[in-house]
Every structure is written in C-alpha cells, then in structure tokens.
Short mmCIF file of C-alpha atoms in Angstrom, two decimals:
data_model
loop_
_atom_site.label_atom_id
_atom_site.label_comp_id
_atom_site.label_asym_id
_atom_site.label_seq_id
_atom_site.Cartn_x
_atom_site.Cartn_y
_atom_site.Cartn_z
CA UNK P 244 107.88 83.59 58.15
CA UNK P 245 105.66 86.21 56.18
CA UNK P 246 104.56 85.16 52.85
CA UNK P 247 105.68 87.56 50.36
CA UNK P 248 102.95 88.77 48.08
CA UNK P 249 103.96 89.45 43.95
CA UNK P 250 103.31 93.45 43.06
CA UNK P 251 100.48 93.02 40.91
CA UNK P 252 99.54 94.92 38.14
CA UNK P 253 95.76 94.95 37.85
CA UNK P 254 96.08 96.72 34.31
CA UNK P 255 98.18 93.81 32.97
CA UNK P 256 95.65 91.38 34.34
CA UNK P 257 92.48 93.13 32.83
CA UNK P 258 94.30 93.09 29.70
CA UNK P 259 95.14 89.64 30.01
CA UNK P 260 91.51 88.81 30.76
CA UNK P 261 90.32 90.51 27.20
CA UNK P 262 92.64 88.34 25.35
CA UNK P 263 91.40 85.39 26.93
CA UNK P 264 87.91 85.85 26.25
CA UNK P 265 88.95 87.07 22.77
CA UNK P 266 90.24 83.61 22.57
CA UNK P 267 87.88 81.34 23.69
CA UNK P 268 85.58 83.42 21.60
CA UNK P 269 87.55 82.49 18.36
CA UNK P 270 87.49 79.13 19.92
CA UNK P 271 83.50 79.01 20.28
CA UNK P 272 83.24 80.06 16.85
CA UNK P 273 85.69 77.15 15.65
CA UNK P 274 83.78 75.04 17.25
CA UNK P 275 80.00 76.32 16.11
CA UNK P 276 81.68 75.94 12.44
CA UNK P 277 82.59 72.27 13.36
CA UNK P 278 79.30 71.32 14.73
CA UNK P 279 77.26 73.12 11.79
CA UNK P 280 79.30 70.56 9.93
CA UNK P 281 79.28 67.06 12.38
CA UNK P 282 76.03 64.75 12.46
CA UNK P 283 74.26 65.29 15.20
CA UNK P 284 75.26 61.97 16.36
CA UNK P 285 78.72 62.84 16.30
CA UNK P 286 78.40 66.23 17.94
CA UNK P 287 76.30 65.15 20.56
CA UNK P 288 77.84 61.87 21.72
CA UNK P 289 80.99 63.96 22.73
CA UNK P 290 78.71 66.84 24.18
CA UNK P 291 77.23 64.11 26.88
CA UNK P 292 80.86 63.23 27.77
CA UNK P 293 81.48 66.40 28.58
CA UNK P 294 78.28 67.11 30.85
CA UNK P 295 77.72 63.32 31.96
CA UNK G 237 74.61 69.27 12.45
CA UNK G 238 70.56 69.03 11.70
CA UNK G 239 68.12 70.92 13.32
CA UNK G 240 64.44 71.60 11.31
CA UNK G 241 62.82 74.75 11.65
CA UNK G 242 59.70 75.50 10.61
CA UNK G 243 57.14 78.00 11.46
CA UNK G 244 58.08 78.99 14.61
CA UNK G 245 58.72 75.17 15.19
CA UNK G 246 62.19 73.49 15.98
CA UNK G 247 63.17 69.40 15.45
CA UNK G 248 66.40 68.05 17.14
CA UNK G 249 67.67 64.95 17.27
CA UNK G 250 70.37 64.23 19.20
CA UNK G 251 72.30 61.96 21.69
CA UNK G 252 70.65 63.07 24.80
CA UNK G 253 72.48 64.00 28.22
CA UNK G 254 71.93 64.12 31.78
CA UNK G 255 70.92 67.82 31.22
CA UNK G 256 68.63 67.18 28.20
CA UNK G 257 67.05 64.20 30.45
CA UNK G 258 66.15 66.19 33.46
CA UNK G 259 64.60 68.63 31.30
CA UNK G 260 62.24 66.33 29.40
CA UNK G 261 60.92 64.43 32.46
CA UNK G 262 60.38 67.98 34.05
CA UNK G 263 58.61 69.44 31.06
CA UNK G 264 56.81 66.25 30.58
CA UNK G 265 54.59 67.10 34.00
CA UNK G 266 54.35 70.54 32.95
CA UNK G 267 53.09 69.45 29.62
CA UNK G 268 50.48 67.06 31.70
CA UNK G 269 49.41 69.98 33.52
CA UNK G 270 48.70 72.21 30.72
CA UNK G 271 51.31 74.66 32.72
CA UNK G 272 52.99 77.64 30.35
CA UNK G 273 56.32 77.60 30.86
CA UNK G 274 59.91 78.75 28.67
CA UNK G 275 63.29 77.39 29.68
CA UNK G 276 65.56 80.57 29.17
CA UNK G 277 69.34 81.45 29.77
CA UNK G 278 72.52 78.94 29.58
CA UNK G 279 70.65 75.27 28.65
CA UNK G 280 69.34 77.32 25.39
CA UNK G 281 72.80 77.18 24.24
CA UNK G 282 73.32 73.49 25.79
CA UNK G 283 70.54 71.98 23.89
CA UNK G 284 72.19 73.27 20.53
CA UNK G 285 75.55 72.03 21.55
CA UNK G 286 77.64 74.17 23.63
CA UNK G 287 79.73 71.91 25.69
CA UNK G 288 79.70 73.00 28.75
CA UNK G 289 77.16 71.64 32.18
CA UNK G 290 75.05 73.90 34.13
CA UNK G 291 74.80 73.66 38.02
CA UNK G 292 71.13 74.89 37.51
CA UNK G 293 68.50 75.38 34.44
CA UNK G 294 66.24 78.27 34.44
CA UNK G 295 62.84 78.28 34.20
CA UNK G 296 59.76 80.42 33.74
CA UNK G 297 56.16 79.01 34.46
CA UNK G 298 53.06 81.07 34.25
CA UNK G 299 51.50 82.38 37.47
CA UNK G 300 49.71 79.81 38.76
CA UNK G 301 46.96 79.63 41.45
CA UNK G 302 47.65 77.70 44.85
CA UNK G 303 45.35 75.28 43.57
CA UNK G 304 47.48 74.36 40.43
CA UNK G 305 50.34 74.61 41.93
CA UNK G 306 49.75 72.23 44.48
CA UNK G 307 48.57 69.56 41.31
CA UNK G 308 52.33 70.44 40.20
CA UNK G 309 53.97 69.69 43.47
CA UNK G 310 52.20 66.73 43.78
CA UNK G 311 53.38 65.13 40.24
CA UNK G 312 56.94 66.66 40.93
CA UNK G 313 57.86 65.28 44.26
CA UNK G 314 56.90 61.36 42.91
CA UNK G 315 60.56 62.19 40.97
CA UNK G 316 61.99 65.31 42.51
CA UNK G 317 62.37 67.06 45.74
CA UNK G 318 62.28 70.81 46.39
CA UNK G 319 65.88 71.64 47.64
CA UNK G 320 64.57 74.87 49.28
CA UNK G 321 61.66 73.97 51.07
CA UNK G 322 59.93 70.78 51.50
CA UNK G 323 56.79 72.53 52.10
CA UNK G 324 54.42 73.01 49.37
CA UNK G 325 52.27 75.87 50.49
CA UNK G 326 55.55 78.12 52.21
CA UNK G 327 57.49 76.94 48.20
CA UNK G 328 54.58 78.59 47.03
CA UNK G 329 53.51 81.62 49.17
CA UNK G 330 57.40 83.01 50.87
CA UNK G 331 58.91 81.95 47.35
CA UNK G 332 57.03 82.29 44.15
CA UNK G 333 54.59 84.28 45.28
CA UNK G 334 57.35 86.81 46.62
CA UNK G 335 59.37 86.89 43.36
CA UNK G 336 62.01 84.14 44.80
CA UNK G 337 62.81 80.93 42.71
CA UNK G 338 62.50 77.61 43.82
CA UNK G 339 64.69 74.41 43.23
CA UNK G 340 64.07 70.79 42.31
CA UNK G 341 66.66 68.34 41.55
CA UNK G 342 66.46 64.70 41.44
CA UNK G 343 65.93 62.65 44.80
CA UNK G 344 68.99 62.88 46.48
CA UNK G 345 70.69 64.86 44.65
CA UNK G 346 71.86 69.03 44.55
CA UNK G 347 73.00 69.12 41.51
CA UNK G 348 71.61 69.75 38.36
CA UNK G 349 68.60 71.49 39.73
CA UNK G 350 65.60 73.17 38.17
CA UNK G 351 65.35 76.86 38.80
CA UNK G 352 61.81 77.43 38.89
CA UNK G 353 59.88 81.09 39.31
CA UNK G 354 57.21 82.94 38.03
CA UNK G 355 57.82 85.87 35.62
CA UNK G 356 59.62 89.01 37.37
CA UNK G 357 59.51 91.55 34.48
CA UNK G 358 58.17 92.31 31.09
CA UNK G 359 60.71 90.40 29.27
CA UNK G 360 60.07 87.15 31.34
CA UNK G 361 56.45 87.64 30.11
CA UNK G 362 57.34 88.31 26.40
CA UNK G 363 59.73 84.81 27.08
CA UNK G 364 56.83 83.12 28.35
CA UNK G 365 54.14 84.30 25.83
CA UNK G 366 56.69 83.79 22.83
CA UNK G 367 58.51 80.78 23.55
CA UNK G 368 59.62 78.23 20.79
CA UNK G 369 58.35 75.32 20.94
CA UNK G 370 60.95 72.70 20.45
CA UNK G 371 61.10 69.15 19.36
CA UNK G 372 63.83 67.27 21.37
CA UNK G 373 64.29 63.99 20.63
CA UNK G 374 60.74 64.23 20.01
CA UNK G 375 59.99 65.43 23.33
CA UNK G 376 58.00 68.76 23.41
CA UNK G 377 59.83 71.32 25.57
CA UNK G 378 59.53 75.26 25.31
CA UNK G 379 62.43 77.70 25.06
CA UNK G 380 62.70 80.92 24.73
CA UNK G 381 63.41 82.78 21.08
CA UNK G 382 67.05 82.61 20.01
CA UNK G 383 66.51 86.65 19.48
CA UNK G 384 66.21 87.39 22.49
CA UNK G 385 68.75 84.99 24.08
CA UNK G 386 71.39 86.62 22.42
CA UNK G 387 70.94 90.09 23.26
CA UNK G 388 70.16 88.87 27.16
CA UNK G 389 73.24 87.20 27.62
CA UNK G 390 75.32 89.97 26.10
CA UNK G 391 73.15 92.58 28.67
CA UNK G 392 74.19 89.69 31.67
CA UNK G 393 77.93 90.09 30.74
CA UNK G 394 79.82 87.87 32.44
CA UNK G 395 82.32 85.82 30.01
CA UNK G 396 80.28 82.36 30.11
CA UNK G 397 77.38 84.54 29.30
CA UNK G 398 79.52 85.78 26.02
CA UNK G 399 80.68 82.72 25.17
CA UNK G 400 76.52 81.81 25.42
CA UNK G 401 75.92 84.39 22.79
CA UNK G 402 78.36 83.96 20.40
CA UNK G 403 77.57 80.14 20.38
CA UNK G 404 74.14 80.96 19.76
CA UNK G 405 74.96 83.64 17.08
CA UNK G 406 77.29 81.75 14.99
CA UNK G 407 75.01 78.57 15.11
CA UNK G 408 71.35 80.30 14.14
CA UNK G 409 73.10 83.53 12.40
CA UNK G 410 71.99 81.89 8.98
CA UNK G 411 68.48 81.72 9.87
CA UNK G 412 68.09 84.48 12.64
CA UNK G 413 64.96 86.71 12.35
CA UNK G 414 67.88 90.18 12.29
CA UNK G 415 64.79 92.69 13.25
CA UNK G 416 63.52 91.13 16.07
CA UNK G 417 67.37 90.71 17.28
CA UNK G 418 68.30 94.38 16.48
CA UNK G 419 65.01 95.66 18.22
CA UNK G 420 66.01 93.39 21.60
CA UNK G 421 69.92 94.96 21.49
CA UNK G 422 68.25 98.16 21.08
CA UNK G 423 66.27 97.70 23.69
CA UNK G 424 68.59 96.10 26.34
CA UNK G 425 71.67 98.72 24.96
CA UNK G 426 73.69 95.97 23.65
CA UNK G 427 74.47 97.03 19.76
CA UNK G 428 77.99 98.12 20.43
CA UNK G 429 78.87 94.61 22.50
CA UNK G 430 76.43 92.61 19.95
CA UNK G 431 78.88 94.29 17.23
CA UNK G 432 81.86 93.11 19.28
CA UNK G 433 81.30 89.61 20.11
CA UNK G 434 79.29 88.16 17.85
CA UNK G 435 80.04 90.07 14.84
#
C-alpha cells in the first residue's frame, strides 16, 4: 500500500516557523528578566539540570 | 543574578556544570602554557545562563609554533584525547595548520568536545586580541566581547543562534558598550535583524 503524502503548504510552514521563533524569543526574554532577578545560586542550580 | 564588571574585567559566581567544568580544566593548561586563547560563539551565552547544552565549545588559540604546540598536546592528552587524530604532529600540520579545527573531549567520551583552531579571519584575531577576561568561579577563562557576540550570532542566523543573541542582549543591554555594538552590526550588515530581535 502507498503511503499517502499531506499537500503541504511551504508558505504556511515558513510562516509558522516566524511565529515560533517570535515566541521563544519572547520566551528568552522572560526568562533573561527572571534570571537578572534570581541569585545566582538559584539560576544556576536549575541551569546544570538542564545541561548535566 | 550577580555578575561584577569592572574594567574590562568580569566576576561570576555560580553553580558550575559539566560545560563550565570542561572549560576550566581546559583553560587551566592553556593558562599554564601562557597560550592566548578566546572561547567565542554558543558557551558565551551558556556561561551567563542560557539553558541550553552544547555538543561542542568553540575555541580560538593563538598561532602557535610546532614546538608549543606539542607542550600543549602533551598536558592535554594526561585528561583528554583528540577525537580527530591521535597524532600530534598530523593534529597540528593537516589540521591547524590548514585552517581545520581539532577536537578534544574527555577520555572516552564524544561529547562535549572542545573545538579548537587557530584564527581564520580578521574578526577571530580582533576575538583573540580583545577577549574578556572572565572570572568563573574564580577560575580565569577568556571570552570573547559581548559586542561582538551579538552581532555574530545575528550574521550566523540560524534560530539557536537568535535565541543566543537576544539572551545576550537582554542580559548585558544595561551595561553594553552601544558604539562598539553598532560599529560590529554595521560591519557584519546586521542593524535591520539587530533592530528585530533584540530590540
């Protein structure tokens, strides 16, 4: 049986990708405001659960 | 969050990771050795707290003679093995000598490795010969200057390398030196996306 592939709509998807970084970027600046206002302790300790 | 700068000086304090750790025991042979060196690109914005790992950190050492670099190699491979080569004098003569990088991670292990090469253009240079020197846990490694960071990682343009920027940006914006960044998006034709992400 031949796998049916969706139409795709590359403009709908490039579109989709700008709001996503537009996102995260108002996420990354959330979280810059959080840490400017966190110990470093406190920022850091959940930073190295993240990367460890 | 407390980070001291002062004259062209930064202090951090901080829980360290496995990132942060791999970088102090490397710098702390390159320190031995009186070797220049700048760690540039995405561990920049990992140091100050952008939560996200690295496969690999960057980094810039001075051109250094065979000589030297075989006083390096000898200190690095008591910790850390050259994934690329295991031969000192090809790591130094195919590679570095012909504008390719080599890597180092820990024994055993791929992943994180050190991305080491010597500088490939002007900027790297101006990286090398301007680099911050940094404080970590009081640990002296060099980085390179926020300033240019920014503008670099908006001219590299994939998303992460956004994200990089605007991390940077909104954590140093307050005490940015704002001619030195405007003259490097100038430069590298990155006002108009400077404007858009970070802004």
């Amino acid at each position: 049986m031949q796998v049916k592939i969706p139409n795709i709509d590359l403009k709908e998807l490039e579109e989709q990708k700008k709001i996503n970084l537009k996102e995260r970027l108002e996420f990354i600046k959330l979280y810059a405001e959080w840490i400017k206002k966190k110990s470093n302790k406190e920022w850091s300790s959940q930073q190295a659960k993240i990367v460890d | 969050m407390e980070i001291e700068i002062e004259q062209e000086c930064i202090k951090i304090d901080k829980q360290l990771n496995s990132l942060d750790r791999f970088v102090i025991d490397f710098s702390e042979i390159l320190n031995k050795l009186n070797i220049k060196y700048v760690f540039v690109s995405g561990y920049v914005s990992i140091i100050f707290g952008r939560n996200r790992s690295s496969e690999d950190i960057d980094l810039i050492i001075e051109k250094i003679d065979l000589q030297k670099f075989s006083a390096l190699w000898n200190e690095l491979v008591k910790k850390f093995e050259c994934i690329i080569t295991e031969d000192k004098k090809n790591a130094y003569e195919e590679y570095l000598l012909n504008n390719h990088s080599i890597r180092f991670s820990e024994k055993g292990k791929f992943v994180p490795n050190m991305e080491v090469k010597f500088p490939k253009t002007e900027l790297d240079l101006w990286s090398l010969k301007n680099s911050v020197k940094t404080f970590l846990n009081n640990n002296l490694i060099f980085i390179s200057k926020i300033e240019l960071q920014i503008p670099f990682k908006l001219f590299l343009g994939s998303d992460k390398d956004f994200e990089d920027a605007k991390f940077l940006y909104e954590i140093f914006k307050e005490k940015i030196d704002n001619n030195l960044l405007n003259e490097f998006n100038e430069k590298l034709k990155t006002k108009q996306i400077f404007t858009k992400i970070c802004r």
